[in-house]
Coordinates of C-alpha atoms in Angstrom, one line a residue:
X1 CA 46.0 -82.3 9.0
X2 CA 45.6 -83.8 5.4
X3 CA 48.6 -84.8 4.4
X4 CA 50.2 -83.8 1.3
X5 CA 53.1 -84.4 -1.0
X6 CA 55.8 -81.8 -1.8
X7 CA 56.8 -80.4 -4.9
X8 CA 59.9 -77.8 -4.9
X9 CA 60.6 -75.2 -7.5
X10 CA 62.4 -71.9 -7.4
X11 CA 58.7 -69.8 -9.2
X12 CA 55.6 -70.8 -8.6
X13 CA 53.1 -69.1 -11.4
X14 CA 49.5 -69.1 -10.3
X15 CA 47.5 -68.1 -13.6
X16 CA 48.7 -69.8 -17.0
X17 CA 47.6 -66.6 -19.0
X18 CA 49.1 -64.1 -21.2
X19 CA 50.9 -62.4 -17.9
X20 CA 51.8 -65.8 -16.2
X21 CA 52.9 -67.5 -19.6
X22 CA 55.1 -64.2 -20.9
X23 CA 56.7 -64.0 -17.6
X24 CA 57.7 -68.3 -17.5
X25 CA 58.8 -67.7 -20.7
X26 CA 61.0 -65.0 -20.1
X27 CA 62.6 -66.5 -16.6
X28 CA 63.7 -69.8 -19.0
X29 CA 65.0 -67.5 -21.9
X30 CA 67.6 -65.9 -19.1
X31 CA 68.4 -69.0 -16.7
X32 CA 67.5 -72.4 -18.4
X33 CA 68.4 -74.0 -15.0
X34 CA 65.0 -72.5 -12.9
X35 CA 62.5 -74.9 -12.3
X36 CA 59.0 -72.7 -13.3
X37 CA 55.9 -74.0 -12.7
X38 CA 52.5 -72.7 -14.1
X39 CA 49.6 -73.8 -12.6
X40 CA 46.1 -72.6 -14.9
X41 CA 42.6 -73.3 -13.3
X42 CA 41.2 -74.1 -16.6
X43 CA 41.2 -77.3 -18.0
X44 CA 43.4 -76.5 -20.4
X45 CA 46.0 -73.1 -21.0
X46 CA 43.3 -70.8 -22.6
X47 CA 40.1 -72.3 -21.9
X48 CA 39.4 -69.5 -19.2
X49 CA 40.4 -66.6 -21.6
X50 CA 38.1 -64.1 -23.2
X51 CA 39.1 -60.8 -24.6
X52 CA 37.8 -59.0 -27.6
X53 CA 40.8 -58.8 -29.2
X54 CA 42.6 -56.4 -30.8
X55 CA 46.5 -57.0 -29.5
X56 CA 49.0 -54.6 -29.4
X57 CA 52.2 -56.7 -30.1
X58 CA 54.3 -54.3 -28.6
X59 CA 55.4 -57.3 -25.5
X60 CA 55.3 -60.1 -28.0
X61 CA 57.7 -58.7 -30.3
X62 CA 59.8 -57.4 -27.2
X63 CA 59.7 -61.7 -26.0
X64 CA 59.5 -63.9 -28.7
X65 CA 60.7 -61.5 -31.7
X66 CA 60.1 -64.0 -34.4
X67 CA 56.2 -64.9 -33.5
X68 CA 54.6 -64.0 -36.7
X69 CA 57.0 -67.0 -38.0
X70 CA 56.5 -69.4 -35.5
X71 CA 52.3 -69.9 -36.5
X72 CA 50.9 -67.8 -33.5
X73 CA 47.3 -67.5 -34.8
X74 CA 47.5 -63.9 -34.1
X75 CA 49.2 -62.9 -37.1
X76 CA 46.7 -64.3 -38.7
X77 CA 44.3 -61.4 -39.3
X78 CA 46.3 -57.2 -39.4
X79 CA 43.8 -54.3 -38.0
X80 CA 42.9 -53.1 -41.4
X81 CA 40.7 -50.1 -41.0
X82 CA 39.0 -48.9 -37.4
X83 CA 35.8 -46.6 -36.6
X84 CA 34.7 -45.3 -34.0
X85 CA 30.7 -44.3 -33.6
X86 CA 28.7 -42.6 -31.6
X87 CA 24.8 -44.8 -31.4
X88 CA 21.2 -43.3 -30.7
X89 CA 18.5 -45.4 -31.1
X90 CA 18.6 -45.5 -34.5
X91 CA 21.5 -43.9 -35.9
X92 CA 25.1 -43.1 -35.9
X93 CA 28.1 -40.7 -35.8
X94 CA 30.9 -41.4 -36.6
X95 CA 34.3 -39.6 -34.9
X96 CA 36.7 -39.0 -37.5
X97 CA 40.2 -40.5 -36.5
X98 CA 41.8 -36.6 -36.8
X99 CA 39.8 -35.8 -33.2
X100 CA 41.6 -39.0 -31.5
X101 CA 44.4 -39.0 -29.8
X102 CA 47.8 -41.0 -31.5
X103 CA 47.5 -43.9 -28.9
X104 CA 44.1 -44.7 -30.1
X105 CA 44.6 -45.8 -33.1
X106 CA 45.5 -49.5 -33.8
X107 CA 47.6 -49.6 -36.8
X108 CA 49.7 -52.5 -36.4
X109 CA 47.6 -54.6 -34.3
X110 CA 46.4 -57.5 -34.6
X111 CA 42.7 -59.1 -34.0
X112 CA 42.2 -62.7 -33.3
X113 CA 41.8 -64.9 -30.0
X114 CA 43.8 -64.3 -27.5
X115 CA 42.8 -67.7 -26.0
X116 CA 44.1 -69.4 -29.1
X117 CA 47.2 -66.7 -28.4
X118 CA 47.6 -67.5 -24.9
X119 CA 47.6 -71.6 -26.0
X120 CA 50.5 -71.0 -28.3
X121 CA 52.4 -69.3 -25.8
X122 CA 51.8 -72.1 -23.8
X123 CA 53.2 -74.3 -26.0
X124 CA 56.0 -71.9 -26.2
X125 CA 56.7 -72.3 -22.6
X126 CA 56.5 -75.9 -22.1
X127 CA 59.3 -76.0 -25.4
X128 CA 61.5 -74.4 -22.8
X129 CA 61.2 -76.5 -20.1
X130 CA 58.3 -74.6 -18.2
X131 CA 55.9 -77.2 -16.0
X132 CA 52.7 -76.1 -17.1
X133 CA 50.0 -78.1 -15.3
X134 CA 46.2 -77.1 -16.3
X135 CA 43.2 -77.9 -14.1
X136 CA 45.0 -77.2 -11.0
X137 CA 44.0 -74.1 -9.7
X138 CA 45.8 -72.9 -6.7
X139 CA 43.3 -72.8 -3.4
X140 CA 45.6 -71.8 -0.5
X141 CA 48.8 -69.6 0.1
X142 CA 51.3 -71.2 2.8
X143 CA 53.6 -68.8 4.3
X144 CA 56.6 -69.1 6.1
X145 CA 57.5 -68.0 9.9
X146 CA 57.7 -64.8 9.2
X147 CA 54.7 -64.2 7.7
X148 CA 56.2 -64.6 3.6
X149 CA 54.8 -66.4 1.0
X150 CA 56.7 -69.6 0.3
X151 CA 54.1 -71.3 -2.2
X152 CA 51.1 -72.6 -2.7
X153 CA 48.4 -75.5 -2.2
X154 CA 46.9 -76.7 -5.2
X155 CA 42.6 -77.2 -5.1
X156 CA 41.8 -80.7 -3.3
X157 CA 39.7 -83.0 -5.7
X158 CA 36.8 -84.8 -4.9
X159 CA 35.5 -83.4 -2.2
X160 CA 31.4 -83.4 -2.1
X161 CA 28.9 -80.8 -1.4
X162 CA 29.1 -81.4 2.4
X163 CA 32.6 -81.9 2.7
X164 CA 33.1 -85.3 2.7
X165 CA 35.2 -87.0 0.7
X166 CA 34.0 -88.9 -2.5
X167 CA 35.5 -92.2 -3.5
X168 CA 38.0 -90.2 -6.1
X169 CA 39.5 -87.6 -3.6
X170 CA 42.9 -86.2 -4.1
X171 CA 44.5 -84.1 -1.5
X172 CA 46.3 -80.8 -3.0
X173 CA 49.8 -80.9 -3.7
X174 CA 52.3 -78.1 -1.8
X175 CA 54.4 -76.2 -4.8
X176 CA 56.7 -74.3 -2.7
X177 CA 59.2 -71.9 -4.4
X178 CA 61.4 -69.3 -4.0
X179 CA 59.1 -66.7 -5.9
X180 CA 55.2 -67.0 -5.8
X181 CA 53.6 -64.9 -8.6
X182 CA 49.7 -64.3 -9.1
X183 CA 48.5 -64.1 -12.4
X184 CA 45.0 -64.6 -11.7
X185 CA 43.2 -61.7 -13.9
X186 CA 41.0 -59.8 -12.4
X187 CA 39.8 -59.7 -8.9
X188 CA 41.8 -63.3 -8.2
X189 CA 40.4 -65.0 -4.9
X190 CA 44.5 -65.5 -3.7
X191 CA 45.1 -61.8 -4.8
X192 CA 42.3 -60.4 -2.9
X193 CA 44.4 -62.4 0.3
X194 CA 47.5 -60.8 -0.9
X195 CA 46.1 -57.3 -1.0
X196 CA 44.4 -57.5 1.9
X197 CA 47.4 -59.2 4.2
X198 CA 50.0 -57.3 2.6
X199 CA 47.5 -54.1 2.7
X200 CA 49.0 -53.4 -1.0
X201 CA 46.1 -50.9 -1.8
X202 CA 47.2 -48.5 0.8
X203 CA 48.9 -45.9 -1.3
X204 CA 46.6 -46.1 -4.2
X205 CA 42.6 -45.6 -5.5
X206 CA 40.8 -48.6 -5.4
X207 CA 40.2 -51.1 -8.3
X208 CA 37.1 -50.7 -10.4
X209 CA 36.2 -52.9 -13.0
X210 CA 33.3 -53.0 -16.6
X211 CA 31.7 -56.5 -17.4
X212 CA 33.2 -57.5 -20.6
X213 CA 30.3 -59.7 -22.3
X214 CA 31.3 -61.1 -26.0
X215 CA 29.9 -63.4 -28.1
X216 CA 31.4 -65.2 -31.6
X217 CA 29.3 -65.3 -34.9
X218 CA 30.2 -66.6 -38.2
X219 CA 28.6 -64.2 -40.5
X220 CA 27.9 -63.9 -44.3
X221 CA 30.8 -63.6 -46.2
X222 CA 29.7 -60.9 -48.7
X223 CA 29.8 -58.7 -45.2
X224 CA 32.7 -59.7 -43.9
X225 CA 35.9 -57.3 -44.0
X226 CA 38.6 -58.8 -42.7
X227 CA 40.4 -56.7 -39.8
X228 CA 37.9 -54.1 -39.7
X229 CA 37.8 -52.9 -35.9
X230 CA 34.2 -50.8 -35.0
X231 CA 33.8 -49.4 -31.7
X232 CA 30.4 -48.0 -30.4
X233 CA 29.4 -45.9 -27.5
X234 CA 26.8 -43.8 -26.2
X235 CA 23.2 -46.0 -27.1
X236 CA 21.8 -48.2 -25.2
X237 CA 23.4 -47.5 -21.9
X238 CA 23.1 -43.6 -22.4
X239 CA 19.1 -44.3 -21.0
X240 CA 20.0 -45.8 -18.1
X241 CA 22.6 -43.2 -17.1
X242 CA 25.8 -45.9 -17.3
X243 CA 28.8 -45.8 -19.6
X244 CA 30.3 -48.6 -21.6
X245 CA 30.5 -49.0 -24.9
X246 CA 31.0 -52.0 -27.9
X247 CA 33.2 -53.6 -29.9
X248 CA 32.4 -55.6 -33.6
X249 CA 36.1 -57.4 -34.9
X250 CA 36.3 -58.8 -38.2
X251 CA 38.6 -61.6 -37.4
X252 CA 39.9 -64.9 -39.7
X253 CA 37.2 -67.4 -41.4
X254 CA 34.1 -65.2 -42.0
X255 CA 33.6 -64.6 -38.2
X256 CA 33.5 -61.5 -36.1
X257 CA 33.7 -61.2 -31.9
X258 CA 31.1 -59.0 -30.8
X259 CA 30.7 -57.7 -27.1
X260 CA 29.9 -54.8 -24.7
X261 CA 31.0 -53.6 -21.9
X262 CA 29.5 -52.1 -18.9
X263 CA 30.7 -49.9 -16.1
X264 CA 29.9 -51.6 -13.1
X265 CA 30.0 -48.3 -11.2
X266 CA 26.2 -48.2 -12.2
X267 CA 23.6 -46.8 -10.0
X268 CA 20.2 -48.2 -11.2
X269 CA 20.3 -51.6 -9.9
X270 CA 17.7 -52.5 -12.6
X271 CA 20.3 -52.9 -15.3
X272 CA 21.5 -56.2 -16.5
X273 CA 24.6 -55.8 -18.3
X274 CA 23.7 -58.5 -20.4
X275 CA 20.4 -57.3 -21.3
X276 CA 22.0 -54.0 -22.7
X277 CA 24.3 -56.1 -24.9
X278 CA 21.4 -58.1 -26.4
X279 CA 19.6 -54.8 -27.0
X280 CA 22.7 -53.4 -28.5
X281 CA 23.1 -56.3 -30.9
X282 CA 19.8 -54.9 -32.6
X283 CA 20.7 -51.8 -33.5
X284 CA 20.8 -51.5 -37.4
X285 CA 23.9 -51.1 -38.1
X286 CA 25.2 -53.4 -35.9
X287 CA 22.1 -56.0 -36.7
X288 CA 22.6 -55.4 -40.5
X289 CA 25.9 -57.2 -40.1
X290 CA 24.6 -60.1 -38.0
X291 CA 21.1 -61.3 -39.6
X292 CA 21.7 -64.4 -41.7
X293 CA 24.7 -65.4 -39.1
X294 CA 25.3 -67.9 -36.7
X295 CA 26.3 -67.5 -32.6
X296 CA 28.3 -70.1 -31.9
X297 CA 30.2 -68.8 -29.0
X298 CA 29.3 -66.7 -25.5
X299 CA 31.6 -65.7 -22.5
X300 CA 31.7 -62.9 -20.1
X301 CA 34.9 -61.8 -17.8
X302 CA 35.5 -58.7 -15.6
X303 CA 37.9 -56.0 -16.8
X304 CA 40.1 -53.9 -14.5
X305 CA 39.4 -50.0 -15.8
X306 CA 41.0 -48.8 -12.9
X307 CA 44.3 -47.5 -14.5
X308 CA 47.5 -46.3 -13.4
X309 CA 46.4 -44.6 -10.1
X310 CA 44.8 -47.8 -9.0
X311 CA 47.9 -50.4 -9.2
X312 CA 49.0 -51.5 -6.1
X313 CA 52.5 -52.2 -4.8
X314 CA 53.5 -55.3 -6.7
X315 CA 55.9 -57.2 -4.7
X316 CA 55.3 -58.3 -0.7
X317 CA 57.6 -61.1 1.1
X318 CA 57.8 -63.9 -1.2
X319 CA 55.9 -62.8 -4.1
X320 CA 54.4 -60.3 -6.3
X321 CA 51.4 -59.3 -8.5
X322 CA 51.9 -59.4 -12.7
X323 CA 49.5 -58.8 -15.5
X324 CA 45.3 -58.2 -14.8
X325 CA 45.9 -59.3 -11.0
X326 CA 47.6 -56.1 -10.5
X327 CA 45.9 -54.0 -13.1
X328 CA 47.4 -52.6 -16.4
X329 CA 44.4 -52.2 -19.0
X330 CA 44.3 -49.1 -21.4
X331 CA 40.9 -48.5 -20.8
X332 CA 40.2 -45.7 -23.7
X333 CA 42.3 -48.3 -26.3
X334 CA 40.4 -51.4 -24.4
X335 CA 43.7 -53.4 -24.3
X336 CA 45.8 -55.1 -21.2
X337 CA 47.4 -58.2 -22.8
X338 CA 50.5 -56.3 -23.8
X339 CA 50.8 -54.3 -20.8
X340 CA 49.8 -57.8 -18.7
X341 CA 52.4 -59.8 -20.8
X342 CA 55.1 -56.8 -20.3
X343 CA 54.6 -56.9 -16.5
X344 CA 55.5 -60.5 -16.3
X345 CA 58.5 -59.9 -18.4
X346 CA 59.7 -57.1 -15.6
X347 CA 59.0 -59.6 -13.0
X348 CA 60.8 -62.4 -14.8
X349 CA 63.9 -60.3 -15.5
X350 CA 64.0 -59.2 -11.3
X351 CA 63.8 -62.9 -10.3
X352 CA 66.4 -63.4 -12.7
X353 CA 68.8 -60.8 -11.6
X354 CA 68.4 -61.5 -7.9
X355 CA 69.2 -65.4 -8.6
X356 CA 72.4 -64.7 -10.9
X357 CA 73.6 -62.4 -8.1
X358 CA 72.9 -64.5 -5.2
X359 CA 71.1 -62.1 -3.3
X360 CA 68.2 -63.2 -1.2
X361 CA 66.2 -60.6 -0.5
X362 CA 62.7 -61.0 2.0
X363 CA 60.9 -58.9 -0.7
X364 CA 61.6 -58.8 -4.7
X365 CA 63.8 -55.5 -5.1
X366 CA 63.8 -54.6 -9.0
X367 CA 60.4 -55.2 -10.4
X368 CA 58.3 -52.5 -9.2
X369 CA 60.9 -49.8 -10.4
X370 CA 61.1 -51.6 -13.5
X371 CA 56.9 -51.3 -14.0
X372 CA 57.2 -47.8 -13.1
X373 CA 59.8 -46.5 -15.1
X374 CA 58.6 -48.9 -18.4
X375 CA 56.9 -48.2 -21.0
X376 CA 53.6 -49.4 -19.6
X377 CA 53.7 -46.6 -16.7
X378 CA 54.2 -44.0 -19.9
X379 CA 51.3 -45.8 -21.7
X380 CA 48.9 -45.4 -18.5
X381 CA 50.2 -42.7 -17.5
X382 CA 48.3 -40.1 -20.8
X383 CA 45.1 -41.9 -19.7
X384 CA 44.5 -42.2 -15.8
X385 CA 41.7 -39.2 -16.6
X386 CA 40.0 -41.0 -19.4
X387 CA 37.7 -43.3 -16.8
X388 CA 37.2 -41.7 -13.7
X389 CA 36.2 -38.3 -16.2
X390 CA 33.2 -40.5 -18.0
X391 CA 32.4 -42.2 -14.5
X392 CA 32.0 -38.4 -12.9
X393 CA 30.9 -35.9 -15.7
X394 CA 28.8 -38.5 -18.0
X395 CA 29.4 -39.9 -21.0
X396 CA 28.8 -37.2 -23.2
X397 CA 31.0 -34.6 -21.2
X398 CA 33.2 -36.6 -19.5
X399 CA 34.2 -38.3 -22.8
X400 CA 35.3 -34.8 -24.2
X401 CA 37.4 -34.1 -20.8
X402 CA 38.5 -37.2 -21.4
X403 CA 39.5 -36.7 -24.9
X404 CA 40.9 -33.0 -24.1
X405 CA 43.2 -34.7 -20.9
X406 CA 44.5 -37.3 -23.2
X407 CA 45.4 -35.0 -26.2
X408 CA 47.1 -33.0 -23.5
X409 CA 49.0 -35.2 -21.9
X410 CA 50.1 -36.7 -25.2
X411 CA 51.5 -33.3 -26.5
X412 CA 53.2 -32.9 -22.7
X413 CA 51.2 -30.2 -21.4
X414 CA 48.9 -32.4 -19.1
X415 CA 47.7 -30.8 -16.0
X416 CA 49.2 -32.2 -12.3
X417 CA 45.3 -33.9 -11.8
X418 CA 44.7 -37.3 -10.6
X419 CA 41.1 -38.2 -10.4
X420 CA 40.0 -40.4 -8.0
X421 CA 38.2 -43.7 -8.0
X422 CA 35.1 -45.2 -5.8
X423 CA 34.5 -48.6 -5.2
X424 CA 31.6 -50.2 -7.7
X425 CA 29.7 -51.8 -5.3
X426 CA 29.0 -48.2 -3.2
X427 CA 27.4 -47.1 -6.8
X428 CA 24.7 -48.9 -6.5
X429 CA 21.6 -46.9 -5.7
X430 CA 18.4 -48.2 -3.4
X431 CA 15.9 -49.9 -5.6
X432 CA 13.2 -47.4 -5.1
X433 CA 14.7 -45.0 -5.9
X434 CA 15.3 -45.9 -9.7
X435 CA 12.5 -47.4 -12.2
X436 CA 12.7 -50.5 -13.2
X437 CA 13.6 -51.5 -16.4
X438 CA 11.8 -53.7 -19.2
X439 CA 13.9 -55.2 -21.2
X440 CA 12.5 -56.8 -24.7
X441 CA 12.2 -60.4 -25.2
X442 CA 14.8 -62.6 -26.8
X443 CA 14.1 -62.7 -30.6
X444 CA 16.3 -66.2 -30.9
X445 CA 17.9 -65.1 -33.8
X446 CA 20.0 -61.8 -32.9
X447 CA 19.2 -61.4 -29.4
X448 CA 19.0 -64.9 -26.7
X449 CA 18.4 -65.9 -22.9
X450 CA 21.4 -66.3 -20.8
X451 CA 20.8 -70.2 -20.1
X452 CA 20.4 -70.5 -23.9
X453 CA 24.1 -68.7 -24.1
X454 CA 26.0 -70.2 -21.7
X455 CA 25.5 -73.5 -23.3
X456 CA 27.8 -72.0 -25.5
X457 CA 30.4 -70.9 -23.2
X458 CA 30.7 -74.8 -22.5
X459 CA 30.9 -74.3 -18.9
X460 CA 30.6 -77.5 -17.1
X461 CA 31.3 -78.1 -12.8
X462 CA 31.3 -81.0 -10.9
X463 CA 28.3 -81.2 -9.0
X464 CA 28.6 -82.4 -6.2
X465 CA 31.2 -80.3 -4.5
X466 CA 31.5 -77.3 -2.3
X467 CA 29.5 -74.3 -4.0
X468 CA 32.4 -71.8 -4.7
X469 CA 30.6 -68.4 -4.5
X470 CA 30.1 -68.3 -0.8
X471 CA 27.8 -65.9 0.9
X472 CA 29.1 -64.6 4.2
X473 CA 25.4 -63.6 5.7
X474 CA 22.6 -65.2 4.3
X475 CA 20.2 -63.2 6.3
X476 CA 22.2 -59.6 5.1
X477 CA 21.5 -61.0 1.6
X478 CA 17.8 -60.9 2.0
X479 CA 17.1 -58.0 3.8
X480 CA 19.6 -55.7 2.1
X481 CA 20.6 -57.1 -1.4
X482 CA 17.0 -58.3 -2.1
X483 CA 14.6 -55.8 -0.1
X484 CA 16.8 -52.5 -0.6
X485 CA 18.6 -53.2 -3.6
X486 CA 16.0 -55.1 -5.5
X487 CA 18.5 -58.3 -6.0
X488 CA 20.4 -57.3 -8.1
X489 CA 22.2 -60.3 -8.2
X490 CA 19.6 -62.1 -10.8
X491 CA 20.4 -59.1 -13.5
X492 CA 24.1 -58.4 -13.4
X493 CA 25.2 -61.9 -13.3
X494 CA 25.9 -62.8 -17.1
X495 CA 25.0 -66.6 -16.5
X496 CA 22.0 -66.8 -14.6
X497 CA 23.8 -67.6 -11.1
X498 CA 21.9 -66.2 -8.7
X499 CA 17.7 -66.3 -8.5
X500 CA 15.7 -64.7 -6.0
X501 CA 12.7 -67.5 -5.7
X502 CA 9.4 -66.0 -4.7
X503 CA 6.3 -68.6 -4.2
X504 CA 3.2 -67.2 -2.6
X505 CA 3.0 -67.2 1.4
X506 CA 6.9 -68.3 1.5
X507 CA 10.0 -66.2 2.0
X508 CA 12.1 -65.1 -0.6
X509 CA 14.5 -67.8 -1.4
X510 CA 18.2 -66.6 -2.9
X511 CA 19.0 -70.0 -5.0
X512 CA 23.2 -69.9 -6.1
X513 CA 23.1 -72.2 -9.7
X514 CA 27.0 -72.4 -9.5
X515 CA 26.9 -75.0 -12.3
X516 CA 26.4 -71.6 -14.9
X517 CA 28.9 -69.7 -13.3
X518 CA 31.9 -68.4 -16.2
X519 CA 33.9 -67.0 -13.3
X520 CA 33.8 -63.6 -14.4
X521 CA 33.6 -62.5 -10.7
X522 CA 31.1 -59.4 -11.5
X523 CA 29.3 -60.9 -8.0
X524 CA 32.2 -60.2 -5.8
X525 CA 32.5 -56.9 -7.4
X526 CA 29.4 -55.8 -7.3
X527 CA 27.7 -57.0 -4.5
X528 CA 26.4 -54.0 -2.5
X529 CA 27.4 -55.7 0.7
X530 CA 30.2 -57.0 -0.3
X531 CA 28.8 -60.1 0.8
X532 CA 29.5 -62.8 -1.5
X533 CA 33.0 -64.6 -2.2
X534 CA 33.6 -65.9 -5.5
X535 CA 36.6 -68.8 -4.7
X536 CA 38.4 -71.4 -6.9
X537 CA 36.1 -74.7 -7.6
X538 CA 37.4 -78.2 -8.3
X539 CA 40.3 -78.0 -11.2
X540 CA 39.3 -78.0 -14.5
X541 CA 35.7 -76.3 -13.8
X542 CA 34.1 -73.4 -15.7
X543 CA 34.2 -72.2 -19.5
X544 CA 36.0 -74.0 -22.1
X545 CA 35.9 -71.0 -24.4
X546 CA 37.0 -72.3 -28.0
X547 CA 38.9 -69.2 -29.9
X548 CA 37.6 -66.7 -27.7

């Protein structure tokens, strides 16, 4: 037994992001007195956050009323107009706002970085007394007796590709608490544990989830409109028979974040998510706005799109599930951080309540009512139709059902229809069945390889240490994910992860380069086995996204 030191607290955070922060940030605006600790995987509070963004401030006015004040660099830059088009090839349509429902539009939003967001609410915590302690994910959930959570073991450093121990090694430290939240975003390795042991999926669809894939350009100034929001479906995924769609934000300083996202309920194992986005990037009205610019940042993260009929129950013995780690994104308005940053906030105020009152309860009592009579369940609620429509009829039709269900639901005359969800991975269609794809050629100027890109996501691991995307049956990988499914793996990884290695007179060789990985988890998503693990490496490992 490795012996550790101790560290009490009454809440244990695991996930310093929008949720996490929100919700530490609320529990020491109503009792000054609780000890809160964060702990963030990243090496520092929002170098692991990507989002397009356009933010709803609907939470951050609700916690910290004066932030436009108080220099949060989200002020910085209003929504000033938005479109909406409609791509072939070579053209457009555009939808006039009239035809969209009231929640889509974004007037008075912001667009900015939420990483640069999420740093000032760190800031904002640690002001109040929160413990906020970067580069230290959590690896291990301890548990009490009787089977409830009572904390958590933090990663162990310097440990070495065989599981020694290198001359720097540093055994974990126990943070036991009261409360133990996960805030880990999407698909968290410690929430997967908690949903599985507490079997908190039960009552509900399962999770799906789109690849979010963005990069940041500084563009010419002469075609730079502040604010301007453009969203783009329909071309290039509409050949390939997926759904997704783009974004192009005109944010501060003469630079816009670009991305696309991709449905990973795909069937054709021959797409690569990122190869769609490059391709995207040259249509001409998107490429008329880029030439003469300058990439100078790339990330990619999984996005819950699962909705309200796929959140789970949110509290269990000794803990409970806030923000993207339970699942709150808008998917038709593409936005979770308010709904994330909300949830904490509920959570926050339950702890709260159950401290000032004594009580001492196995399982938090007043959180999950409080999700599901908020103002996030109403929000969710007018579009639970809007993705699993598109993922059934099409993009084309089940975009107008979707459309029509919304506009319904928002003039209170909705039909009593839930539409169900199916897991990504059983999407995915034999490789012989679908024809492969050929993708054109990085130009280097609009369009780039993924090594080439993910030198500018700054991702950087140690090493030598345990590989953290484990695969459960290396023989299942070959003959199933390579020889029915075509390996997938080396195309919807967005950094270049996996290789299938073939050499003349050899066996096919599956090669893991974990030193690319941007922990977007897409591979434990989309695995068609379900055979790979994604798992927490050494603290402070990964992206270091700068004003993503």
């Amino acid at each position: 037994m490795t012996e550790r030191e101790s560290m009490p607290c009454d809440v244990v955070i695991v996930g310093g992001g929008p949720s996490g922060l929100s919700c530490a940030i609320r529990l020491k605006q109503l009792n000054e007195e609780l000890e809160v600790v964060v702990l963030e995987k990243g090496s520092e509070i929002g170098a692991h956050i990507l989002s397009g963004a356009v933010v709803d401030p609907k939470a951050l006015d609700e916690l910290i009323p004066e932030w436009r004040e108080k220099d949060c660099p989200m002020a910085e830059t209003p929504v000033t107009d938005n479109w909406h088009w409609v791509l072939s090839k070579n053209g457009k349509t555009s939808i006039p706002h009239l035809f969209m429902p009231p929640l889509m539009s974004n007037h008075g939003c912001y667009t900015g970085s939420l990483g640069n967001m999420t740093r000032w609410l760190g800031e904002q915590a640690e002001e109040l007394g929160v413990m906020v302690f970067p580069g230290f994910p959590a690896s291990e959930v301890m548990f009490d007796d009787n089977g409830a959570v009572r904390g958590v073991i933090t990663q162990d450093m310097g440990i070495a590709e065989d599981g020694s121990k290198k001359p720097d090694y540093q055994p974990g430290m126990e943070i036991e608490a009261k409360y133990t939240l996960f805030a880990e975003g999407a698909r968290g390795s410690l929430t997967k544990q908690m949903k599985a042991k507490y079997d908190l999926e039960a009552n509900c669809e399962p999770q799906v989830y789109g690849l979010g894939i963005k990069e940041l350009w500084d563009i010419d100034p002469k075609k730079h409109k502040p604010g301007r929001v453009i969203h783009t479906q329909g071309w290039p995924l509409s050949e390939s028979g997926t759904w997704g769609g783009g974004f192009f934000y005109h944010q501060a300083n003469n630079q816009v974040a670009i991305g696309f996202v991709t449905a990973l309920d795909y069937k054709n194992p021959w797409v690569s998510p990122y190869q769609e986005f490059q391709r995207w990037k040259q249509h001409p009205e998107i490429r008329e706005y880029l030439e003469g610019g300058t990439r100078v940042a790339y990330g990619a993260r999984a996005i819950n799109e699962g909705g309200w009929q796929s959140v789970p129950k949110l509290a269990f013995p000794g803990g409970a599930l806030i923000g993207c780690a339970a699942g709150f994104v808008n998917v038709p308005r593409i936005k979770g951080s308010h709904t994330a940053m909300k949830s904490g906030m509920l959570c926050a105020e339950a702890i709260a309540a159950e401290i000032e009152n004594h009580e001492s309860q196995p399982e938090l009592q007043g959180y999950e009512p409080s999700v599901r009579s908020s103002w996030i369940a109403d929000e969710l609620k007018l579009v639970k139709n809007a993705e699993p429509a598109v993922a059934k009829y099409g993009e084309d039709i089940g975009a107008a059902l979707a459309g029509i269900d919304m506009w319904m639901r928002t003039l209170k005359i909705g039909l009593p229809i839930t539409m169900k969800h199916h897991a990504d991975y059983k999407a995915t269609g034999r490789a012989d069945l679908y024809p492969k794809i050929d993708y054109p050629k990085p130009d280097g100027e609009i369009s780039f390889d993924r090594l080439t890109n993910v030198a500018y996501s700054f991702t950087n691991h140690a090493e030598d240490q345990p590989v953290h995307l484990q695969v459960e049956d290396w023989d299942l990988q070959k003959e199933s994910e390579f020889e029915v499914y075509g390996g997938p793996s080396s195309r919807y990884c967005p950094a270049g992860v996996y290789e299938w290695i073939e050499e003349e007179g050899k066996e096919p060789k599956f090669q893991i380069n974990s030193q690319n990985c941007v922990h977007c988890k897409t591979c434990d998503i989309k695995d068609p086995n379900q055979n790979i693990n994604w798992v927490t490496p050494e603290g402070g490992g990964g992206p270091n996204y700068p004003n993503m």
